[in-house]
Tab-separated table of C-alpha atoms in Angstrom:
chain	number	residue	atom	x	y	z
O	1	UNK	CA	-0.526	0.476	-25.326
O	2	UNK	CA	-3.578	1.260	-22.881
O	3	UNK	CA	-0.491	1.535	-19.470
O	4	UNK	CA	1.254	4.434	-22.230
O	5	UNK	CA	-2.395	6.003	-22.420
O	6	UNK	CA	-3.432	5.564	-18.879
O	7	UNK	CA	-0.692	6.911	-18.047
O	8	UNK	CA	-0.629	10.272	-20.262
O	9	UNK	CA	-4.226	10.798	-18.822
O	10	UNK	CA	-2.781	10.598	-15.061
O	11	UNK	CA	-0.348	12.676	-16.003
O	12	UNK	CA	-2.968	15.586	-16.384
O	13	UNK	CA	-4.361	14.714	-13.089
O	14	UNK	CA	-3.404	17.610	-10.156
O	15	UNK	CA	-0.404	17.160	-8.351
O	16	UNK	CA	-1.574	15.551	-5.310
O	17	UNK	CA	-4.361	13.468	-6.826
O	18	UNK	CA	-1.478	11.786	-8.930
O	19	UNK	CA	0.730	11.434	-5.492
O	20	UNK	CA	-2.455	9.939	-3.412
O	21	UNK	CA	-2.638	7.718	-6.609
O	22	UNK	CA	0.841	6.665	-6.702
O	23	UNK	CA	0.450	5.407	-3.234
O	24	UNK	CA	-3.132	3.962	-3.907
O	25	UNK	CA	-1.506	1.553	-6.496
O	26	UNK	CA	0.859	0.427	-4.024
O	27	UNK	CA	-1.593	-0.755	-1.992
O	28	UNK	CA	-4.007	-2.697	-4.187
O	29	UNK	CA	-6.492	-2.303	-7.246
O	30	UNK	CA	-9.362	-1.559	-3.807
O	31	UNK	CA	-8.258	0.560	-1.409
O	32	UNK	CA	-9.776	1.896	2.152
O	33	UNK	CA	-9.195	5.774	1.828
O	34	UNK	CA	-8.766	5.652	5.609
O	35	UNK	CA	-5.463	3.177	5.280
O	36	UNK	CA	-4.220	5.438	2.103
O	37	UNK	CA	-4.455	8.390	4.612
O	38	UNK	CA	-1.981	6.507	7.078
O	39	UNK	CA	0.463	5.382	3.794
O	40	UNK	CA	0.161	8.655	1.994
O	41	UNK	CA	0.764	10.795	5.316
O	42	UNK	CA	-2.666	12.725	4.952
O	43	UNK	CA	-6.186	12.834	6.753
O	44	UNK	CA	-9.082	10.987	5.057
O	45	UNK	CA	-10.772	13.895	3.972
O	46	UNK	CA	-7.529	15.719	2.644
O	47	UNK	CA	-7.367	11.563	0.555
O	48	UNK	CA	-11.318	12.358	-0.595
O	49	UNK	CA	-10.211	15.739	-1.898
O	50	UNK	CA	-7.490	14.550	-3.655
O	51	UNK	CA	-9.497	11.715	-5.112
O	52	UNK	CA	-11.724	13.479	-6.512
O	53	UNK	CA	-9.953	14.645	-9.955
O	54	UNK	CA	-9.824	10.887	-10.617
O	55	UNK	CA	-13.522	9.938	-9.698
O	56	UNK	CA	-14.670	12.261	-12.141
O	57	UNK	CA	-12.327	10.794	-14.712
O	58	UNK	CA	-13.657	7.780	-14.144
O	59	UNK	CA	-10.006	6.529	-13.316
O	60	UNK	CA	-11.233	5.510	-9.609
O	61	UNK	CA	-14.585	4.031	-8.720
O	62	UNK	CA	-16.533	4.379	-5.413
O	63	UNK	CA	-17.769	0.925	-4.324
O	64	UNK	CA	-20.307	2.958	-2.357
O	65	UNK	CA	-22.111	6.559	-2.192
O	66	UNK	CA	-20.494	6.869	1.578
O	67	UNK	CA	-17.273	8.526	0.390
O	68	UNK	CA	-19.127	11.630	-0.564
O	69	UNK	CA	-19.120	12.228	2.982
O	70	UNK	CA	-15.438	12.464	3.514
O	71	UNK	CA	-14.500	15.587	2.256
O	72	UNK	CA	-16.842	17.336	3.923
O	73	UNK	CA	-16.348	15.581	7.730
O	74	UNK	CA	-13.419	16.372	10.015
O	75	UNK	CA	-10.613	13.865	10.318
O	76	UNK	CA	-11.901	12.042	13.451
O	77	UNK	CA	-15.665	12.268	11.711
O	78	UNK	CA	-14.441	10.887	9.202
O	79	UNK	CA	-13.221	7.714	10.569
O	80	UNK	CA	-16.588	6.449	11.311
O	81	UNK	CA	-17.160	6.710	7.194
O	82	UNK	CA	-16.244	3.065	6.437
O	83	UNK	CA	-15.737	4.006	2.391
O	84	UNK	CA	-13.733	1.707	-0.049
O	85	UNK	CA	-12.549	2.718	-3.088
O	86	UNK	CA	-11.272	0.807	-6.598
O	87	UNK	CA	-8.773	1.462	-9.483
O	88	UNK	CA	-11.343	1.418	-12.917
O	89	UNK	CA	-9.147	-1.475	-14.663
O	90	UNK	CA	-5.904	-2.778	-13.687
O	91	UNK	CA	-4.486	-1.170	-16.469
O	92	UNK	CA	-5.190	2.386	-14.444
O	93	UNK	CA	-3.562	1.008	-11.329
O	94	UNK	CA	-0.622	-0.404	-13.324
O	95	UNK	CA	-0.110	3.096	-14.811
O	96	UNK	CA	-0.776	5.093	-10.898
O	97	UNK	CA	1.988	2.421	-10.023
O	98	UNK	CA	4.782	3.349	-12.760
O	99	UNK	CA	3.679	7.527	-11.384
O	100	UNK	CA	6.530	6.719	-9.142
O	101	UNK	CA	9.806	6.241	-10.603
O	102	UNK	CA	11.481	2.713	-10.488
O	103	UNK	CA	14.357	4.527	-7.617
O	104	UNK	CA	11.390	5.751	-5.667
O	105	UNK	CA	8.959	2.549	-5.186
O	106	UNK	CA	11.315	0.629	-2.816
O	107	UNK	CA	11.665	4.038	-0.268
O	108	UNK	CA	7.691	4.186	-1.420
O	109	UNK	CA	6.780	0.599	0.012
O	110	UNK	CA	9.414	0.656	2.742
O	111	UNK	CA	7.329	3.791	4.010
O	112	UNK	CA	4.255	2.404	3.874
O	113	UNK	CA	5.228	-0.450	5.591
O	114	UNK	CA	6.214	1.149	8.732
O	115	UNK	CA	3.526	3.163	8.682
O	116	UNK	CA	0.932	0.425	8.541
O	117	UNK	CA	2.710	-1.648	11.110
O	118	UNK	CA	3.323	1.205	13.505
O	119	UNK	CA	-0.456	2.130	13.160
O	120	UNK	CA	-1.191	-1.366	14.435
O	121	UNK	CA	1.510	-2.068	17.627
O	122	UNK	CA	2.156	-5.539	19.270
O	123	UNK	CA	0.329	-7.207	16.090
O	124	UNK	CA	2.282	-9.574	13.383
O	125	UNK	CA	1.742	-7.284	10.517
O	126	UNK	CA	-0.029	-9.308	7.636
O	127	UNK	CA	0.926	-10.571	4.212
O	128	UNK	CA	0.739	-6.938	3.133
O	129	UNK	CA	2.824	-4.921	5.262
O	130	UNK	CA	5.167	-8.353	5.039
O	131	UNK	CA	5.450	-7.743	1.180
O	132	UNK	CA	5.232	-3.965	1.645
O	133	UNK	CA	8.717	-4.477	3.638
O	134	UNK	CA	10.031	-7.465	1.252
O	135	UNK	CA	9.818	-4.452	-1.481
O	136	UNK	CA	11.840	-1.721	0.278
O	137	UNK	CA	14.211	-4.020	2.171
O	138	UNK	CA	17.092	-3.217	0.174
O	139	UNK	CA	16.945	0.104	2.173
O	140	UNK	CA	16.753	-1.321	5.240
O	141	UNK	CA	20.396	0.016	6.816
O	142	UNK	CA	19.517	-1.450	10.723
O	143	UNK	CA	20.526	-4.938	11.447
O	144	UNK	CA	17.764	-4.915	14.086
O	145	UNK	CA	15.298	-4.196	11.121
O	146	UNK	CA	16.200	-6.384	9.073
O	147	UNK	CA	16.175	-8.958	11.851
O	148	UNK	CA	12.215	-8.328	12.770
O	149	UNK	CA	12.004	-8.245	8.971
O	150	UNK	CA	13.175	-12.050	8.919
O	151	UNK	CA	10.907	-13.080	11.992
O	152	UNK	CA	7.943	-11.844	9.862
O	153	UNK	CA	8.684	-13.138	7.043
O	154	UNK	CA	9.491	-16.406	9.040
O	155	UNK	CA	5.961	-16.194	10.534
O	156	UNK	CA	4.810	-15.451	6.818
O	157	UNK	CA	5.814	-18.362	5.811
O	158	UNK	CA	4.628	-20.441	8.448
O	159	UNK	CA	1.190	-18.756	7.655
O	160	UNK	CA	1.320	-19.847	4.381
O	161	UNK	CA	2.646	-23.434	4.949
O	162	UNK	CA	-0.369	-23.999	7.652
O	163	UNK	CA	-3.059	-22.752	4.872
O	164	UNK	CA	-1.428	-25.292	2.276
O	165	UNK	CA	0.393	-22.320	0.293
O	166	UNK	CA	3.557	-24.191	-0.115
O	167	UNK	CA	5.056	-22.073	-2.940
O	168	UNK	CA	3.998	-18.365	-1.074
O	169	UNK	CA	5.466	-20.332	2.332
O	170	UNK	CA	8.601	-21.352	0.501
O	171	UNK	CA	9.254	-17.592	-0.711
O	172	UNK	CA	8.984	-16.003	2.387
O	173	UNK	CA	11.127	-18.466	3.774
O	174	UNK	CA	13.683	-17.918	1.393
O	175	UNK	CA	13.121	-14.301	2.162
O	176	UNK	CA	14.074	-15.076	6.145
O	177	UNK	CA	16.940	-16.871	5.054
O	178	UNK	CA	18.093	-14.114	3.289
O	179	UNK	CA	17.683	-11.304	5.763
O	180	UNK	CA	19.796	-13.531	7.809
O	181	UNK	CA	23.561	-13.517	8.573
O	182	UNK	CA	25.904	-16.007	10.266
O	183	UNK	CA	24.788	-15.412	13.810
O	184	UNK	CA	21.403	-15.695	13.478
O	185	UNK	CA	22.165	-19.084	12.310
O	186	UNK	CA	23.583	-19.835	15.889
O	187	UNK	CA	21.002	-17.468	18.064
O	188	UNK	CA	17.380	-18.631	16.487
């Protein structure tokens, strides 16, 4: 099937190009190589670099000619470069996704969702970071974590509801509920 092929072709990809990928897919067919820098723990031009075995594929699309700037700019250059990047089909992000092992993905997301809240403080992290967390919350060992996990999925939900998304509201509620126990019953 074209995931099986997709796949095989990644596999030939460097190292590091399939890791940045890996992560890529987590985060959506388009990607900001700025954000993938914060998930994937690397500047933005270290990202470009990395990218690069898969724009010449033809695996990754540029959605503009600014990201040829990247690799050449230092890190805080480089965030001026507002670049945005796309998986060729969704069959290539599908296969960048299944890079990572099934055992891997939920420490993967979980990652990537503290990262991406921490990089914006005091903020309700959005839908994103929300299902980034909803992902990897089976390793989430802190009851106080899983507790601010609840609130946002609570505030998900009520998100949703107010934008007439009844069936996305009811799911993150029944998320909340289930990141619950029997005292937060009583306390909120």
């Amino acid at each position: 099937n074209v995931v099986a092929l997709m796949l095989e072709q990644l596999r030939r990809l460097p190292p590091d190009t399939r890791d940045v990928l890996g992560t890529a897919a987590c985060l959506g067919n388009r990607f900001d190589p700025h954000l993938l820098g914060v998930a994937s723990l690397r500047s933005t031009p270290a990202v470009a670099r990395a990218l690069h075995p898969a724009l010449e594929a033809g695996l990754v699309l540029p959605r503009d000619a600014r990201y040829k700037w990247l690799p050449v700019l230092d890190a805080q250059e480089s965030e001026q470069v507002e670049a945005e990047f796309a998986f060729a089909h969704d069959r290539v992000q599908e296969a960048a996704y299944l890079l990572s092992s099934a055992e891997t993905r939920p420490a993967l997301h979980l990652r990537i969702a503290r990262l991406l809240r921490d990089a914006r403080p005091g903020q309700q992290p959005d839908f994103a970071v929300v299902n980034h967390f909803n992902l990897g919350q089976a390793l989430l060992e802190s009851p106080a974590e899983r507790a601010l996990l609840a609130g946002y999925n609570a505030r998900a939900s009520q998100q949703a509801a107010e934008a007439a998304s009844f069936d996305l509201a009811a799911h993150y509620a029944a998320q909340a509920v289930a990141l619950g126990d029997a005292a937060s019953w009583l306390t909120d």
